[in-house]
Amino acid sequence: MTNVSVLLLILEVILAAFFVEVTSYNRPPPREPLSVPTDSYGSTTPQQVHISMVGTDRMRITWITREAASSKVEYGTSPGVYDISVDGSSTTYEYLLYKSGQIHEAIVGPLRPNTVYYYRCSQDPYRDFAFKTAPAQLPINFVVIGDLGQTGWTNSTLRHISQSNYDMLLLPGDLSYADYWQPKWDSFGRLVEPLASKRPWMVTQGNHEVEKMSIIHDTPFTSYNARWHMPFEESKSPSNLYYSFDVASEVHVIMLGSYTDFGQGSSQYIWLESDLNKVDRKKTPWVVVLVHAPWYSSNKAHSGEYESVGMRKAMEQLLYHGKVDLVFSGHVHAYERFTRVYNGIANKCGPVHITIGDGGNREGLATEYTEPKPEISIFREASFGHGQLQVVNSTHAQWTWHRNEDSLSIATDSIWLTTVISDPDCNPQHNKF
């Protein structure tokens, strides 16, 4: 082990002791931690490949090489035939004693919808990849997972996802659980590459992405922003921590940031208000929001935190008047589905809130719930799993939650949903508010 590795290990131990969370519930032991080594990769071999949407007909391809290499992506619609190429760019970042490899990105397109593209990165002849674009119209299938991490449960979640026929993955924060130990970001990138290189992964940040330390490292989200560039520029957002995009022509997805300013008058609040105002609900009937810290929860874990209570107080009215259909969150390591709700009570014109922070984190499950169960809480269970959202048409979608403990991906909780605006009592005359 090198001196740098020893110093980083010592620092991790110190940080773990200093930043340990104080919780009021007991978590069962998680499965074993995972680490995906890099020994099989050469210094200029592309690794940690993942893709994300940029607009409706382009894709950002991101990958890492240990040393400087070409940022070119070659691609085409036939295996091994790369008749189109585009030059990208690369950056690096430093975090204490750690220096990242070359983080490359290139935007390919315009692309045809519902089409498989074959590609390779850095002109490497030995690693070939393929991705499929989302359909231009409904139906479309989303996978939703939160608090993923790198454990045996993560592997189980990824295995179940790989068996599903989905078009895009949505992740409401807490990706790698690197928690200051930067090599874990590299391990995570290699762990998810088999899936993240094939379908777009659209993510937002959680508390484990902050990685800010007073004096020692004052800049938050350094690794997250460097490695997971989302299409914030295209949605006129000033920050990679919150953005929006359209998919399949009829679904508008909004990613919000729980750990950046969200109060009235903040940049995020102003942007969200403007973004909701721009949605033409006659053309785009579905609006889905993702945020890390849940606004509603009957679990004792993380109860009363400012990022949940304060953000709901600041922004819930915007979502209600914007006729948002669904709000997904993570943070609490369990599954819970609420009825349509606004201002703490059932309201048929409010969004359905779903906590999906059960992807496979290293901290275990949040097993203690408040009793009696609130009337607005419809289904709750402390198990690892993932969700699937199939938006069938302009009014109907099916949501299912799948428990990982089942040998097969069985729908443990399932419900048919309709858009808020399909209810005559909720249909706004126009978008403005």
Coordinates of C-alpha atoms in Angstrom, one line a residue:
M1 CA 0.0 0.0 0.0
T2 CA 1.4 3.4 -1.0
N3 CA 1.9 6.3 1.5
V4 CA -0.9 8.2 -0.2
S5 CA -3.2 5.2 0.3
V6 CA -2.2 4.9 4.0
L7 CA -2.9 8.6 4.5
L8 CA -6.3 8.3 2.8
L9 CA -7.2 5.3 4.9
I10 CA -6.3 7.1 8.1
L11 CA -8.3 10.1 7.0
E12 CA -11.3 7.9 6.2
V13 CA -11.2 6.4 9.7
I14 CA -11.0 9.9 11.3
L15 CA -13.9 11.2 9.1
A16 CA -16.0 8.1 9.8
A17 CA -15.7 8.7 13.5
F18 CA -16.3 12.4 13.2
F19 CA -19.2 12.4 10.8
V20 CA -21.1 9.3 12.0
E21 CA -24.8 9.8 12.1
V22 CA -26.7 9.7 15.4
T23 CA -29.9 7.9 14.8
S24 CA -32.8 6.8 16.9
Y25 CA -33.4 3.4 15.3
N26 CA -31.6 0.2 15.0
R27 CA -30.6 -1.1 11.6
P28 CA -30.2 -4.7 10.8
P29 CA -26.8 -5.7 9.4
P30 CA -26.5 -5.0 5.6
R31 CA -25.0 -7.4 3.2
E32 CA -21.2 -7.4 2.5
P33 CA -19.7 -4.3 1.0
L34 CA -18.5 -4.5 -2.6
S35 CA -15.4 -3.1 -4.4
V36 CA -14.9 -3.4 -8.1
P37 CA -11.1 -3.3 -8.8
T38 CA -9.4 -1.7 -11.8
D39 CA -6.6 -4.2 -12.3
S40 CA -8.0 -5.4 -15.6
Y41 CA -7.9 -2.0 -17.3
G42 CA -5.0 -0.4 -19.0
S43 CA -4.0 3.2 -18.3
T44 CA -6.0 4.5 -21.4
T45 CA -8.8 1.9 -21.3
P46 CA -12.3 3.4 -21.0
Q47 CA -14.0 2.5 -17.8
Q48 CA -16.9 3.7 -15.7
V49 CA -19.0 4.4 -18.8
H50 CA -22.4 5.8 -18.3
I51 CA -24.9 7.8 -20.4
S52 CA -27.5 10.5 -19.8
M53 CA -30.0 12.3 -21.9
V54 CA -29.2 15.8 -23.3
G55 CA -32.4 17.2 -24.8
T56 CA -34.7 14.9 -26.6
D57 CA -32.4 13.5 -29.3
R58 CA -28.9 13.5 -27.9
M59 CA -26.9 11.5 -25.3
R60 CA -23.9 12.5 -23.1
I61 CA -21.4 9.6 -22.9
T62 CA -19.1 9.9 -19.9
W63 CA -16.1 7.6 -19.1
I64 CA -12.8 7.7 -17.3
T65 CA -9.3 6.7 -18.2
R66 CA -6.5 6.6 -15.7
E67 CA -4.2 8.6 -17.9
A68 CA -4.7 11.1 -20.8
A69 CA -6.4 9.6 -23.8
S70 CA -8.6 10.7 -26.7
S71 CA -12.1 12.1 -25.8
K72 CA -13.5 10.8 -29.1
V73 CA -16.7 8.7 -29.3
E74 CA -17.3 6.7 -32.4
Y75 CA -20.8 5.3 -33.0
G76 CA -23.3 3.8 -35.4
T77 CA -26.4 1.7 -35.7
S78 CA -24.7 -1.6 -36.7
P79 CA -22.4 -3.6 -34.4
G80 CA -18.7 -2.8 -35.0
V81 CA -19.6 -0.1 -37.7
Y82 CA -18.7 3.3 -36.3
D83 CA -19.4 5.6 -39.2
I84 CA -20.0 8.7 -37.0
S85 CA -17.5 10.3 -34.6
V86 CA -17.5 13.3 -32.3
D87 CA -14.8 14.9 -30.2
G88 CA -15.5 15.5 -26.6
S89 CA -13.5 17.0 -23.7
S90 CA -11.9 15.8 -20.5
T91 CA -11.3 17.2 -17.0
T92 CA -9.8 16.1 -13.7
Y93 CA -10.4 17.0 -10.1
E94 CA -8.5 16.8 -6.9
Y95 CA -9.8 16.0 -3.5
L96 CA -7.3 16.1 -0.6
L97 CA -4.6 13.7 -1.7
Y98 CA -6.7 12.1 -4.4
K99 CA -6.5 13.0 -8.1
S100 CA -9.0 11.6 -10.4
G101 CA -8.3 10.0 -13.7
Q102 CA -9.3 11.8 -17.0
I103 CA -13.1 12.3 -16.9
H104 CA -14.2 12.4 -20.5
E105 CA -17.5 13.3 -22.0
A106 CA -18.9 13.7 -25.5
I107 CA -22.4 14.4 -26.7
V108 CA -23.7 12.3 -29.6
G109 CA -26.6 13.0 -31.8
P110 CA -29.0 13.8 -33.2
L111 CA -30.3 10.3 -32.5
R112 CA -33.4 8.4 -33.6
P113 CA -35.9 7.4 -30.9
N114 CA -36.2 3.8 -29.8
T115 CA -33.0 2.8 -31.6
V116 CA -29.9 0.8 -30.5
Y117 CA -26.6 2.6 -31.1
Y118 CA -23.2 0.9 -30.9
Y119 CA -20.3 2.9 -29.7
R120 CA -16.7 2.9 -28.4
C121 CA -14.8 5.5 -26.4
S122 CA -11.2 6.9 -26.8
Q123 CA -10.8 4.9 -30.0
D124 CA -10.3 1.8 -27.9
P125 CA -10.6 -1.3 -30.1
Y126 CA -11.3 -3.8 -27.2
R127 CA -14.3 -2.3 -25.4
D128 CA -17.5 -2.0 -27.3
F129 CA -20.8 -0.7 -25.9
A130 CA -24.4 -0.2 -27.0
F131 CA -27.2 1.9 -25.8
K132 CA -30.9 2.2 -26.7
T133 CA -32.7 5.5 -27.0
A134 CA -36.1 6.2 -25.4
P135 CA -39.2 6.0 -27.5
A136 CA -40.6 9.3 -28.9
Q137 CA -44.1 8.5 -27.7
L138 CA -45.7 6.6 -24.9
P139 CA -45.6 4.0 -23.5
I140 CA -42.3 4.4 -21.7
N141 CA -40.8 2.4 -18.8
F142 CA -38.8 3.9 -16.0
V143 CA -36.8 2.2 -13.2
V144 CA -36.6 4.2 -10.0
I145 CA -34.0 3.5 -7.3
G146 CA -32.6 5.5 -4.4
D147 CA -29.6 5.2 -2.0
L148 CA -27.9 2.6 -4.1
G149 CA -24.4 2.2 -2.6
Q150 CA -22.1 -0.8 -3.1
T151 CA -23.2 -3.9 -1.2
G152 CA -24.6 -7.3 -1.8
W153 CA -28.1 -5.7 -1.7
T154 CA -26.9 -3.3 -4.5
N155 CA -26.0 -6.3 -6.6
S156 CA -29.4 -7.8 -6.0
T157 CA -31.1 -4.6 -7.0
L158 CA -29.0 -4.3 -10.2
R159 CA -29.7 -7.9 -11.1
H160 CA -33.4 -7.4 -10.8
I161 CA -33.2 -4.2 -12.8
S162 CA -31.3 -6.0 -15.6
Q163 CA -34.2 -8.4 -15.9
S164 CA -36.7 -5.7 -16.6
N165 CA -37.4 -4.0 -19.9
Y166 CA -36.9 -0.3 -19.1
D167 CA -36.0 2.8 -21.1
M168 CA -34.5 5.0 -18.4
L169 CA -33.3 4.9 -14.8
L170 CA -34.2 7.7 -12.3
L171 CA -32.2 8.0 -9.1
P172 CA -33.1 10.5 -6.3
G173 CA -29.7 10.8 -4.7
D174 CA -27.1 8.8 -2.7
L175 CA -25.2 7.0 -5.4
S176 CA -21.8 5.6 -4.4
Y177 CA -21.6 6.2 -0.6
A178 CA -18.0 7.2 -1.2
D179 CA -18.2 9.5 1.8
Y180 CA -14.9 11.3 1.2
W181 CA -13.0 8.1 0.2
Q182 CA -12.7 9.0 -3.5
P183 CA -11.6 5.5 -4.8
K184 CA -15.1 4.3 -3.9
W185 CA -16.5 6.6 -6.7
D186 CA -14.3 4.7 -9.1
S187 CA -15.5 1.4 -7.8
F188 CA -19.1 2.5 -8.1
G189 CA -18.6 3.6 -11.7
R190 CA -17.3 0.2 -12.6
L191 CA -20.1 -1.5 -10.6
V192 CA -22.9 0.2 -12.5
E193 CA -21.3 0.4 -15.9
P194 CA -23.0 -2.8 -17.3
L195 CA -26.4 -1.1 -16.9
A196 CA -25.5 2.6 -17.0
S197 CA -23.7 2.3 -20.3
K198 CA -26.9 0.8 -21.9
R199 CA -29.7 3.1 -20.7
P200 CA -29.6 6.7 -19.6
W201 CA -29.2 7.2 -15.9
M202 CA -30.7 10.5 -14.7
V203 CA -29.7 11.3 -11.2
T204 CA -29.8 14.0 -8.5
Q205 CA -27.7 14.4 -5.4
G206 CA -28.2 13.3 -1.8
N207 CA -26.5 14.0 1.5
H208 CA -23.7 11.4 0.7
E209 CA -22.7 13.5 -2.4
V210 CA -22.0 16.7 -0.4
E211 CA -18.5 15.7 0.7
K212 CA -17.7 19.1 2.1
M213 CA -15.3 19.6 5.0
S214 CA -14.7 23.0 6.6
I215 CA -11.2 24.4 5.9
I216 CA -10.0 21.1 4.5
H217 CA -12.3 21.0 1.4
D218 CA -14.8 23.8 1.3
T219 CA -16.4 23.0 -2.1
P220 CA -19.4 20.7 -1.9
F221 CA -20.4 18.1 -4.6
T222 CA -16.9 18.2 -6.1
S223 CA -16.9 14.5 -7.2
Y224 CA -20.6 14.3 -8.0
N225 CA -20.5 17.4 -10.3
A226 CA -17.3 16.2 -12.0
R227 CA -18.5 12.6 -12.7
W228 CA -22.3 13.0 -13.2
H229 CA -22.9 16.0 -15.5
M230 CA -26.6 16.2 -15.9
P231 CA -28.4 18.4 -18.6
F232 CA -29.0 21.4 -16.4
E233 CA -27.9 23.9 -19.1
E234 CA -30.6 22.7 -21.5
S235 CA -33.3 23.4 -18.9
K236 CA -31.9 26.9 -18.1
S237 CA -30.9 25.9 -14.6
P238 CA -27.9 27.6 -13.1
S239 CA -26.8 24.4 -11.3
N240 CA -26.0 20.8 -12.0
L241 CA -27.9 20.1 -8.7
Y242 CA -31.3 20.7 -10.2
Y243 CA -32.6 20.5 -13.7
S244 CA -35.5 19.1 -15.8
F245 CA -36.0 17.2 -19.1
D246 CA -38.8 15.8 -21.3
V247 CA -39.0 12.2 -22.4
A248 CA -41.4 10.4 -24.7
S249 CA -43.0 13.7 -25.5
E250 CA -45.5 13.5 -22.7
V251 CA -43.5 13.2 -19.5
H252 CA -41.7 16.1 -17.8
V253 CA -39.2 15.1 -15.2
I254 CA -37.9 17.6 -12.6
M255 CA -34.8 16.8 -10.5
L256 CA -34.5 19.0 -7.4
G257 CA -31.6 19.5 -4.9
S258 CA -32.3 18.9 -1.2
Y259 CA -28.8 20.1 -0.2
T260 CA -28.6 23.4 -1.9
D261 CA -30.7 26.6 -1.3
F262 CA -34.4 26.0 -1.8
G263 CA -36.1 28.8 0.1
Q264 CA -38.4 31.3 -1.5
G265 CA -36.2 33.7 -3.4
S266 CA -33.4 31.2 -3.9
S267 CA -32.1 30.4 -7.4
Q268 CA -33.6 26.9 -7.2
Y269 CA -37.0 28.2 -6.2
I270 CA -37.1 30.8 -8.9
W271 CA -36.0 28.2 -11.5
L272 CA -38.6 25.7 -10.4
E273 CA -41.4 28.2 -10.6
S274 CA -40.3 29.2 -14.1
D275 CA -39.8 25.6 -15.2
L276 CA -43.3 24.6 -14.1
N277 CA -44.8 27.6 -15.8
K278 CA -43.3 26.5 -19.1
V279 CA -44.9 23.0 -19.1
D280 CA -47.8 22.9 -21.6
R281 CA -50.0 20.3 -19.9
K282 CA -52.0 19.7 -23.1
K283 CA -48.8 18.4 -24.7
T284 CA -47.1 17.1 -21.6
P285 CA -49.7 15.7 -19.3
W286 CA -47.3 14.0 -16.9
V287 CA -45.0 15.8 -14.4
V288 CA -42.7 13.8 -12.1
V289 CA -40.4 15.2 -9.5
L290 CA -37.4 13.6 -7.8
V291 CA -35.9 14.9 -4.6
H292 CA -33.6 13.2 -2.0
A293 CA -35.1 14.0 1.4
P294 CA -38.7 13.0 1.6
W295 CA -41.4 15.6 2.3
Y296 CA -43.7 12.9 3.8
S297 CA -42.6 10.0 5.8
S298 CA -43.9 7.9 8.7
N299 CA -40.5 6.4 9.4
K300 CA -38.6 7.5 12.4
A301 CA -35.4 7.7 10.4
H302 CA -34.4 11.3 9.5
S303 CA -37.6 12.5 11.1
G304 CA -38.0 16.3 11.2
E305 CA -34.8 17.1 9.2
Y306 CA -34.7 20.6 7.7
E307 CA -34.0 19.3 4.2
S308 CA -37.4 17.6 4.4
V309 CA -39.5 19.9 6.5
G310 CA -38.0 23.2 5.2
M311 CA -38.1 22.2 1.5
R312 CA -41.7 21.1 1.7
K313 CA -42.7 24.3 3.4
A314 CA -40.9 26.3 0.8
M315 CA -41.9 24.4 -2.4
E316 CA -45.0 22.3 -1.8
Q317 CA -47.3 25.0 -3.0
L318 CA -45.4 25.3 -6.3
L319 CA -45.8 21.6 -7.0
Y320 CA -49.5 21.6 -6.0
H321 CA -50.4 24.5 -8.2
G322 CA -48.2 23.0 -11.0
K323 CA -50.3 19.9 -10.8
V324 CA -47.4 17.5 -10.3
D325 CA -48.4 13.9 -10.4
L326 CA -45.6 12.0 -8.6
V327 CA -42.8 12.9 -6.1
F328 CA -40.1 10.3 -5.6
S329 CA -37.6 10.6 -2.8
G330 CA -34.8 8.6 -1.1
H331 CA -32.8 9.2 2.1
V332 CA -35.0 7.0 4.3
H333 CA -33.9 3.4 3.8
A334 CA -37.2 1.8 3.3
Y335 CA -40.2 1.9 1.0
E336 CA -43.4 3.9 1.6
R337 CA -46.2 5.0 -0.7
F338 CA -48.6 7.8 0.2
T339 CA -51.9 8.8 -1.2
R340 CA -52.3 12.1 -3.1
V341 CA -51.5 14.6 -0.5
Y342 CA -51.1 18.4 0.1
N343 CA -50.4 20.3 3.2
G344 CA -50.3 17.1 5.3
I345 CA -53.8 15.8 4.4
A346 CA -55.2 13.7 1.5
N347 CA -56.0 15.8 -1.5
K348 CA -57.0 14.4 -4.8
C349 CA -55.3 17.2 -6.6
G350 CA -51.9 16.8 -4.9
P351 CA -49.1 14.5 -6.0
V352 CA -48.5 10.9 -4.9
H353 CA -45.4 10.8 -2.7
I354 CA -43.2 7.7 -2.8
T355 CA -40.1 7.0 -0.7
I356 CA -37.7 4.6 -2.6
G357 CA -34.5 4.8 -0.5
D358 CA -34.0 1.1 -0.5
G359 CA -31.6 0.4 -3.3
G360 CA -28.8 -1.2 -1.3
N361 CA -26.9 1.2 0.9
R362 CA -24.2 0.1 3.4
E363 CA -26.1 1.5 6.5
G364 CA -28.9 -1.0 6.4
L365 CA -32.7 -0.6 6.6
A366 CA -34.8 1.9 8.5
T367 CA -37.1 -0.5 10.3
E368 CA -39.0 1.7 12.8
Y369 CA -42.2 3.4 11.8
T370 CA -44.5 5.6 13.8
E371 CA -47.7 4.1 15.1
P372 CA -50.5 4.2 14.3
K373 CA -49.9 4.4 10.6
P374 CA -51.0 7.8 9.2
E375 CA -54.1 7.6 7.0
I376 CA -52.2 9.2 4.1
S377 CA -49.6 6.3 4.2
I378 CA -50.9 3.5 2.0
F379 CA -48.1 1.0 2.0
R380 CA -44.8 0.8 3.9
E381 CA -42.1 -1.8 4.3
A382 CA -38.5 -1.8 5.4
S383 CA -37.0 -4.0 2.7
F384 CA -34.5 -3.5 -0.1
G385 CA -36.0 -3.2 -3.6
H386 CA -36.6 -1.0 -6.6
G387 CA -39.6 0.5 -8.4
Q388 CA -40.9 0.5 -12.0
L389 CA -43.1 3.2 -13.5
Q390 CA -44.8 2.4 -16.8
V391 CA -46.5 5.5 -18.3
V392 CA -49.0 3.8 -20.6
N393 CA -50.7 6.8 -22.1
S394 CA -51.6 10.4 -21.5
T395 CA -53.8 9.6 -18.5
H396 CA -52.7 6.3 -17.0
A397 CA -49.5 4.8 -15.5
Q398 CA -48.8 1.8 -13.4
W399 CA -46.4 1.9 -10.5
T400 CA -44.9 -1.3 -9.0
W401 CA -42.4 -1.9 -6.2
H402 CA -40.3 -5.0 -6.2
R403 CA -38.8 -6.5 -3.1
N404 CA -35.3 -7.8 -3.5
E405 CA -35.7 -10.7 -1.1
D406 CA -37.9 -12.4 -3.6
S407 CA -35.9 -14.7 -5.9
L408 CA -37.8 -13.2 -8.8
S409 CA -38.7 -9.5 -9.4
I410 CA -42.2 -9.8 -8.0
A411 CA -44.5 -6.7 -7.7
T412 CA -45.0 -6.4 -3.9
D413 CA -46.9 -3.1 -4.2
S414 CA -48.8 -2.0 -7.3
I415 CA -51.2 0.7 -8.2
W416 CA -52.7 2.3 -11.3
L417 CA -52.3 6.1 -11.4
T418 CA -54.0 8.8 -13.4
T419 CA -52.8 12.3 -14.1
V420 CA -54.0 15.1 -11.8
I421 CA -55.2 17.1 -14.8
S422 CA -57.4 14.2 -15.9
D423 CA -59.7 14.9 -12.9
P424 CA -62.1 17.7 -13.9
D425 CA -61.9 19.1 -10.3
C426 CA -58.2 19.5 -10.6
N427 CA -57.7 20.5 -14.3
P428 CA -56.3 24.0 -14.4
Q429 CA -57.5 26.4 -17.0
H430 CA -53.9 27.3 -17.7
N431 CA -50.4 26.6 -16.4
K432 CA -49.6 30.0 -14.9
F433 CA -49.8 30.5 -11.1

